[in-house]
Amino acid sequence: MKQDLPIPPERPHLYVQPLLEECGEAMLPLSSLSEKITVWPMYYKQGYDGTTPEAYLRKSAALRLVQAAERLPDGHRFVVFDGWRSYQVQGSLYERFKQTLLKQGWEEGEALQAELSKFVAVPSKDVQKPSPHLSGGAVDLTIEGPDGWLDMGTEFDDFSERASTRFYENALSPDEQAKTIRANRRLLYHLMTEAGFVNYPKEWWHYEYGTLSWARQTTGQAMYGGILEIDSENS
Ligand SMILES: C[C@@H](N)C(=O)N[C@H](C)C(=O)O
Ligand SMILES: [Zn+2]
């Protein structure tokens, strides 16, 4: 059972910047792909300008998501919070988190930048080096079961240590709730990685395929450059 298989520690990966060869794949809307996938557009619901009620991923990433979803236990489905993201939305998320940290007493400078980029990628519209969500190869998601969203130990976008994917792997004597959370994160992790995605170790909900950081972790060819606008050419 996937729930019994520990989430392995992050593997050492390439520190050189992989080359990106844009493959030209269009993006697919996720809400109509499978009964096992639903979209809960978190940033749209939170009122961010430039968001839409649909979530999009590049075609191969979307099809791999379907593959993973179809292996969910009966009565479960994926809940997608976000896929492709515009530069405007990436910038707003970054700015909002920065303001939160400043209110907590952080001061402008390198330490603040480092803390910020742990949880929100630096906004980049360089199509050869885009922030992951701008490429259409990154997805934020959880799992819904018969009784609602599974307990993953934190809310989506809880920017704390507890959000680290392996946080509950390290508990020495986990109580029943911690065991449940650990099993739920394992289920998501193994379904997604077996379908070819890589996880961002600081966030249990963030997975990527075909992006620069995916290439760094897998030595595969990065193939998703930045998409700056959704239009009829790329969706
Ligand atoms: C903001 C959060 N949901 C997320 O997606 N974080 C990663 C690091 C990102 O911004 O690419
Ligand atoms: Zn993400």
mmCIF file of C-alpha atoms and ligand atoms in Angstrom:
data_model
loop_
_atom_site.group_PDB
_atom_site.id
_atom_site.type_symbol
_atom_site.label_atom_id
_atom_site.label_comp_id
_atom_site.label_asym_id
_atom_site.label_seq_id
_atom_site.Cartn_x
_atom_site.Cartn_y
_atom_site.Cartn_z
ATOM 1 C CA MET A 1 0.000 0.000 0.000
ATOM 2 C CA LYS A 2 1.298 3.422 -0.967
ATOM 3 C CA GLN A 3 0.239 4.761 2.442
ATOM 4 C CA ASP A 4 2.791 2.464 4.098
ATOM 5 C CA LEU A 5 5.740 3.453 1.897
ATOM 6 C CA PRO A 6 7.842 6.252 3.411
ATOM 7 C CA ILE A 7 8.469 9.389 1.382
ATOM 8 C CA PRO A 8 12.191 9.230 0.581
ATOM 9 C CA PRO A 9 14.562 12.105 1.406
ATOM 10 C CA GLU A 10 15.246 14.533 -1.431
ATOM 11 C CA ARG A 11 17.852 13.130 -3.828
ATOM 12 C CA PRO A 12 20.958 15.198 -4.568
ATOM 13 C CA HIS A 13 20.384 17.012 -7.853
ATOM 14 C CA LEU A 14 22.048 19.110 -10.493
ATOM 15 C CA TYR A 15 23.118 22.581 -9.482
ATOM 16 C CA VAL A 16 23.828 23.637 -13.055
ATOM 17 C CA GLN A 17 20.975 25.314 -14.860
ATOM 18 C CA PRO A 18 19.493 22.719 -17.255
ATOM 19 C CA LEU A 19 18.875 23.791 -20.854
ATOM 20 C CA LEU A 20 15.250 24.293 -21.696
ATOM 21 C CA GLU A 21 13.915 23.297 -25.095
ATOM 22 C CA GLU A 22 10.357 24.538 -25.432
ATOM 23 C CA CYS A 23 8.184 21.712 -26.764
ATOM 24 C CA GLY A 24 5.248 23.889 -27.815
ATOM 25 C CA GLU A 25 2.612 21.789 -26.041
ATOM 26 C CA ALA A 26 -0.723 23.520 -25.517
ATOM 27 C CA MET A 27 -2.396 23.695 -22.112
ATOM 28 C CA LEU A 28 -5.488 21.683 -21.222
ATOM 29 C CA PRO A 29 -8.251 22.762 -18.819
ATOM 30 C CA LEU A 30 -8.273 20.280 -15.932
ATOM 31 C CA SER A 31 -11.891 20.347 -14.808
ATOM 32 C CA SER A 32 -13.204 18.329 -17.759
ATOM 33 C CA LEU A 33 -10.450 15.711 -18.026
ATOM 34 C CA SER A 34 -11.555 13.067 -15.539
ATOM 35 C CA GLU A 35 -14.244 12.324 -12.964
ATOM 36 C CA LYS A 36 -11.336 11.827 -10.569
ATOM 37 C CA ILE A 37 -10.159 15.450 -10.833
ATOM 38 C CA THR A 38 -11.971 18.516 -9.578
ATOM 39 C CA VAL A 39 -10.759 22.104 -9.585
ATOM 40 C CA TRP A 40 -10.996 24.294 -6.489
ATOM 41 C CA PRO A 41 -9.372 27.477 -7.828
ATOM 42 C CA MET A 42 -7.988 28.765 -4.553
ATOM 43 C CA TYR A 43 -6.532 32.064 -5.775
ATOM 44 C CA TYR A 44 -9.658 32.840 -7.802
ATOM 45 C CA LYS A 45 -11.767 32.181 -4.708
ATOM 46 C CA GLN A 46 -9.419 34.399 -2.696
ATOM 47 C CA GLY A 47 -10.008 37.191 -5.214
ATOM 48 C CA TYR A 48 -6.559 37.539 -6.807
ATOM 49 C CA ASP A 49 -6.685 39.710 -9.946
ATOM 50 C CA GLY A 50 -5.849 37.832 -13.142
ATOM 51 C CA THR A 51 -7.078 34.408 -11.918
ATOM 52 C CA THR A 52 -9.744 32.241 -13.565
ATOM 53 C CA PRO A 53 -12.143 29.577 -12.236
ATOM 54 C CA GLU A 54 -10.394 26.975 -14.443
ATOM 55 C CA ALA A 55 -6.946 25.448 -13.883
ATOM 56 C CA TYR A 56 -4.620 24.603 -16.775
ATOM 57 C CA LEU A 57 -1.582 22.390 -17.313
ATOM 58 C CA ARG A 58 0.505 21.527 -20.359
ATOM 59 C CA LYS A 59 -0.895 18.509 -22.193
ATOM 60 C CA SER A 60 1.609 15.823 -21.089
ATOM 61 C CA ALA A 61 1.540 17.058 -17.504
ATOM 62 C CA ALA A 62 -2.277 17.068 -17.567
ATOM 63 C CA LEU A 63 -2.404 13.533 -18.971
ATOM 64 C CA ARG A 64 0.026 12.338 -16.324
ATOM 65 C CA LEU A 65 -2.208 13.919 -13.697
ATOM 66 C CA VAL A 66 -5.141 11.926 -15.105
ATOM 67 C CA GLN A 67 -3.000 8.769 -14.962
ATOM 68 C CA ALA A 68 -2.243 9.433 -11.276
ATOM 69 C CA ALA A 69 -5.891 10.293 -10.514
ATOM 70 C CA GLU A 70 -7.115 7.050 -12.020
ATOM 71 C CA ARG A 71 -5.013 5.123 -9.519
ATOM 72 C CA LEU A 72 -6.679 6.795 -6.523
ATOM 73 C CA PRO A 73 -8.672 4.501 -4.234
ATOM 74 C CA ASP A 74 -12.413 4.284 -4.986
ATOM 75 C CA GLY A 75 -14.357 7.254 -3.656
ATOM 76 C CA HIS A 76 -11.338 9.588 -3.852
ATOM 77 C CA ARG A 77 -10.421 12.339 -6.300
ATOM 78 C CA PHE A 78 -7.794 15.017 -6.756
ATOM 79 C CA VAL A 79 -8.658 18.581 -5.851
ATOM 80 C CA VAL A 80 -6.526 20.979 -7.910
ATOM 81 C CA PHE A 81 -5.912 24.361 -6.287
ATOM 82 C CA ASP A 82 -3.768 25.865 -9.043
ATOM 83 C CA GLY A 83 -1.950 25.022 -12.257
ATOM 84 C CA TRP A 84 -0.634 27.561 -14.750
ATOM 85 C CA ARG A 85 -0.284 30.982 -13.139
ATOM 86 C CA SER A 86 0.216 34.388 -14.741
ATOM 87 C CA TYR A 87 3.189 36.597 -13.875
ATOM 88 C CA GLN A 88 0.737 39.008 -12.277
ATOM 89 C CA VAL A 89 -0.580 36.311 -9.914
ATOM 90 C CA GLN A 90 2.923 35.022 -9.093
ATOM 91 C CA GLY A 91 3.906 38.624 -8.313
ATOM 92 C CA SER A 92 0.853 39.161 -6.093
ATOM 93 C CA LEU A 93 1.493 35.958 -4.126
ATOM 94 C CA TYR A 94 5.123 36.940 -3.628
ATOM 95 C CA GLU A 95 4.218 40.460 -2.543
ATOM 96 C CA ARG A 96 1.488 39.270 -0.163
ATOM 97 C CA PHE A 97 3.864 36.833 1.565
ATOM 98 C CA LYS A 98 6.532 39.541 1.736
ATOM 99 C CA GLN A 99 4.106 41.876 3.516
ATOM 100 C CA THR A 100 3.206 39.061 5.943
ATOM 101 C CA LEU A 101 6.880 38.539 6.783
ATOM 102 C CA LEU A 102 7.509 42.274 7.183
ATOM 103 C CA LYS A 103 4.566 42.445 9.618
ATOM 104 C CA GLN A 104 6.128 39.551 11.537
ATOM 105 C CA GLY A 105 9.255 41.666 12.041
ATOM 106 C CA TRP A 106 11.464 40.534 9.168
ATOM 107 C CA GLU A 107 13.602 43.289 7.616
ATOM 108 C CA GLU A 108 14.316 43.913 3.932
ATOM 109 C CA GLY A 109 17.426 42.063 2.835
ATOM 110 C CA GLU A 110 18.878 38.724 1.801
ATOM 111 C CA ALA A 111 17.434 36.739 4.728
ATOM 112 C CA LEU A 112 13.945 37.954 3.856
ATOM 113 C CA GLN A 113 14.449 37.063 0.170
ATOM 114 C CA ALA A 114 15.643 33.593 1.160
ATOM 115 C CA GLU A 115 12.647 32.999 3.452
ATOM 116 C CA LEU A 116 10.269 34.268 0.781
ATOM 117 C CA SER A 117 11.611 32.098 -2.003
ATOM 118 C CA LYS A 118 11.347 29.002 0.200
ATOM 119 C CA PHE A 119 7.581 29.126 -0.274
ATOM 120 C CA VAL A 120 6.820 31.372 -3.256
ATOM 121 C CA ALA A 121 9.038 31.290 -6.348
ATOM 122 C CA VAL A 122 10.548 34.598 -7.410
ATOM 123 C CA PRO A 123 8.280 35.952 -10.166
ATOM 124 C CA SER A 124 10.041 35.563 -13.517
ATOM 125 C CA LYS A 125 8.629 36.105 -16.967
ATOM 126 C CA ASP A 126 11.875 35.113 -18.672
ATOM 127 C CA VAL A 127 10.403 32.394 -20.895
ATOM 128 C CA GLN A 128 13.674 30.427 -20.671
ATOM 129 C CA LYS A 129 13.717 30.609 -16.852
ATOM 130 C CA PRO A 130 10.112 31.018 -15.766
ATOM 131 C CA SER A 131 8.752 30.626 -12.246
ATOM 132 C CA PRO A 132 7.476 27.005 -12.233
ATOM 133 C CA HIS A 133 3.750 27.782 -12.363
ATOM 134 C CA LEU A 134 4.236 30.155 -15.322
ATOM 135 C CA SER A 135 5.394 27.180 -17.391
ATOM 136 C CA GLY A 136 2.141 25.217 -17.087
ATOM 137 C CA GLY A 137 4.105 22.303 -15.606
ATOM 138 C CA ALA A 138 3.414 22.905 -11.890
ATOM 139 C CA VAL A 139 0.291 21.898 -10.015
ATOM 140 C CA ASP A 140 -0.877 22.433 -6.430
ATOM 141 C CA LEU A 141 -3.322 19.814 -5.230
ATOM 142 C CA THR A 142 -4.767 17.642 -2.482
ATOM 143 C CA ILE A 143 -7.018 14.571 -2.259
ATOM 144 C CA GLU A 144 -10.708 14.415 -1.404
ATOM 145 C CA GLY A 145 -12.145 11.251 0.121
ATOM 146 C CA PRO A 146 -15.731 10.213 0.977
ATOM 147 C CA ASP A 147 -15.639 12.448 4.099
ATOM 148 C CA GLY A 148 -14.021 15.517 2.526
ATOM 149 C CA TRP A 149 -10.475 16.702 1.920
ATOM 150 C CA LEU A 150 -7.928 14.379 3.487
ATOM 151 C CA ASP A 151 -6.047 15.697 6.495
ATOM 152 C CA MET A 152 -2.627 16.747 5.203
ATOM 153 C CA GLY A 153 -1.534 18.339 8.464
ATOM 154 C CA THR A 154 -1.631 21.941 7.253
ATOM 155 C CA GLU A 155 -3.834 24.106 5.113
ATOM 156 C CA PHE A 156 -2.780 24.749 1.513
ATOM 157 C CA ASP A 157 -0.182 27.572 1.468
ATOM 158 C CA ASP A 158 0.680 27.204 5.129
ATOM 159 C CA PHE A 159 4.199 28.533 4.766
ATOM 160 C CA SER A 160 5.745 26.786 7.743
ATOM 161 C CA GLU A 161 8.009 23.841 8.448
ATOM 162 C CA ARG A 162 4.986 21.582 8.972
ATOM 163 C CA ALA A 163 4.215 21.917 5.258
ATOM 164 C CA SER A 164 7.467 20.083 4.386
ATOM 165 C CA THR A 165 6.380 16.943 2.603
ATOM 166 C CA ARG A 166 8.452 14.700 4.911
ATOM 167 C CA PHE A 167 7.604 16.536 8.152
ATOM 168 C CA TYR A 168 5.572 13.614 9.493
ATOM 169 C CA GLU A 169 8.134 11.039 8.351
ATOM 170 C CA ASN A 170 10.420 12.329 11.083
ATOM 171 C CA ALA A 171 7.983 12.044 14.006
ATOM 172 C CA LEU A 172 9.467 9.671 16.586
ATOM 173 C CA SER A 173 6.254 8.468 18.182
ATOM 174 C CA PRO A 174 3.429 9.738 15.994
ATOM 175 C CA ASP A 175 -0.097 9.740 17.444
ATOM 176 C CA GLU A 176 -3.033 8.427 15.385
ATOM 177 C CA GLN A 177 -3.635 11.781 13.683
ATOM 178 C CA ALA A 178 0.028 12.131 12.718
ATOM 179 C CA LYS A 179 -0.070 8.613 11.269
ATOM 180 C CA THR A 180 -3.127 9.507 9.213
ATOM 181 C CA ILE A 181 -1.491 12.683 7.897
ATOM 182 C CA ARG A 182 1.660 10.746 7.057
ATOM 183 C CA ALA A 183 -0.367 8.135 5.161
ATOM 184 C CA ASN A 184 -2.286 10.825 3.248
ATOM 185 C CA ARG A 185 0.867 12.665 2.187
ATOM 186 C CA ARG A 186 2.426 9.346 1.166
ATOM 187 C CA LEU A 187 -0.577 8.492 -0.984
ATOM 188 C CA LEU A 188 -0.376 11.833 -2.834
ATOM 189 C CA TYR A 189 3.409 11.628 -3.146
ATOM 190 C CA HIS A 190 3.555 8.104 -4.559
ATOM 191 C CA LEU A 191 0.664 8.592 -6.976
ATOM 192 C CA MET A 192 2.230 11.741 -8.379
ATOM 193 C CA THR A 193 5.840 10.582 -8.530
ATOM 194 C CA GLU A 194 4.856 7.262 -10.112
ATOM 195 C CA ALA A 195 3.151 9.316 -12.830
ATOM 196 C CA GLY A 196 6.427 11.192 -13.432
ATOM 197 C CA PHE A 197 6.050 14.329 -11.296
ATOM 198 C CA VAL A 198 8.547 15.576 -8.733
ATOM 199 C CA ASN A 199 7.546 17.141 -5.445
ATOM 200 C CA TYR A 200 8.800 20.437 -4.034
ATOM 201 C CA PRO A 201 10.035 19.186 -0.632
ATOM 202 C CA LYS A 202 8.932 22.277 1.317
ATOM 203 C CA GLU A 203 5.290 21.992 0.191
ATOM 204 C CA TRP A 204 3.292 18.750 0.341
ATOM 205 C CA TRP A 205 0.871 20.113 -2.301
ATOM 206 C CA HIS A 206 3.306 21.255 -5.066
ATOM 207 C CA TYR A 207 4.309 18.926 -7.935
ATOM 208 C CA GLU A 208 6.064 19.570 -11.246
ATOM 209 C CA TYR A 209 6.618 17.885 -14.586
ATOM 210 C CA GLY A 210 8.712 19.077 -17.529
ATOM 211 C CA THR A 211 9.974 22.199 -15.735
ATOM 212 C CA LEU A 212 13.513 23.351 -14.989
ATOM 213 C CA SER A 213 13.435 22.025 -11.422
ATOM 214 C CA TRP A 214 11.936 18.736 -12.652
ATOM 215 C CA ALA A 215 14.918 18.492 -15.064
ATOM 216 C CA ARG A 216 17.341 19.224 -12.209
ATOM 217 C CA GLN A 217 15.873 16.382 -10.151
ATOM 218 C CA THR A 218 15.399 13.809 -12.892
ATOM 219 C CA THR A 219 18.079 14.770 -15.449
ATOM 220 C CA GLY A 220 15.220 14.796 -17.984
ATOM 221 C CA GLN A 221 14.935 17.484 -20.655
ATOM 222 C CA ALA A 222 13.234 20.671 -19.425
ATOM 223 C CA MET A 223 10.555 21.336 -22.023
ATOM 224 C CA TYR A 224 8.124 23.856 -20.568
ATOM 225 C CA GLY A 225 9.152 27.469 -20.955
ATOM 226 C CA GLY A 226 7.138 30.410 -19.683
ATOM 227 C CA ILE A 227 3.645 31.064 -21.016
ATOM 228 C CA LEU A 228 2.783 34.668 -20.392
ATOM 229 C CA GLU A 229 -0.857 34.723 -21.455
ATOM 230 C CA ILE A 230 -3.518 32.078 -22.034
ATOM 231 C CA ASP A 231 -4.827 32.457 -25.576
ATOM 232 C CA SER A 232 -6.214 30.246 -28.333
ATOM 233 C CA GLU A 233 -2.647 29.198 -29.245
ATOM 234 C CA ASN A 234 -1.816 27.605 -25.938
ATOM 235 C CA SER A 235 -5.105 26.313 -24.623
HETATM 236 C C1 LIG B 1 2.604 29.698 -3.512
HETATM 237 C C2 LIG B 1 2.646 28.193 -3.497
HETATM 238 N N1 LIG B 1 1.347 27.667 -3.709
HETATM 239 C C3 LIG B 1 3.599 27.700 -4.583
HETATM 240 O O1 LIG B 1 3.172 27.334 -5.650
HETATM 241 N N2 LIG B 1 4.904 27.759 -4.265
HETATM 242 C C4 LIG B 1 5.915 27.437 -5.227
HETATM 243 C C5 LIG B 1 7.287 27.411 -4.602
HETATM 244 C C6 LIG B 1 5.895 28.416 -6.389
HETATM 245 O O2 LIG B 1 5.558 29.595 -6.222
HETATM 246 O O3 LIG B 1 6.303 27.988 -7.508
HETATM 247 ZN ZN ZN B 2 2.769 25.363 -6.480
#
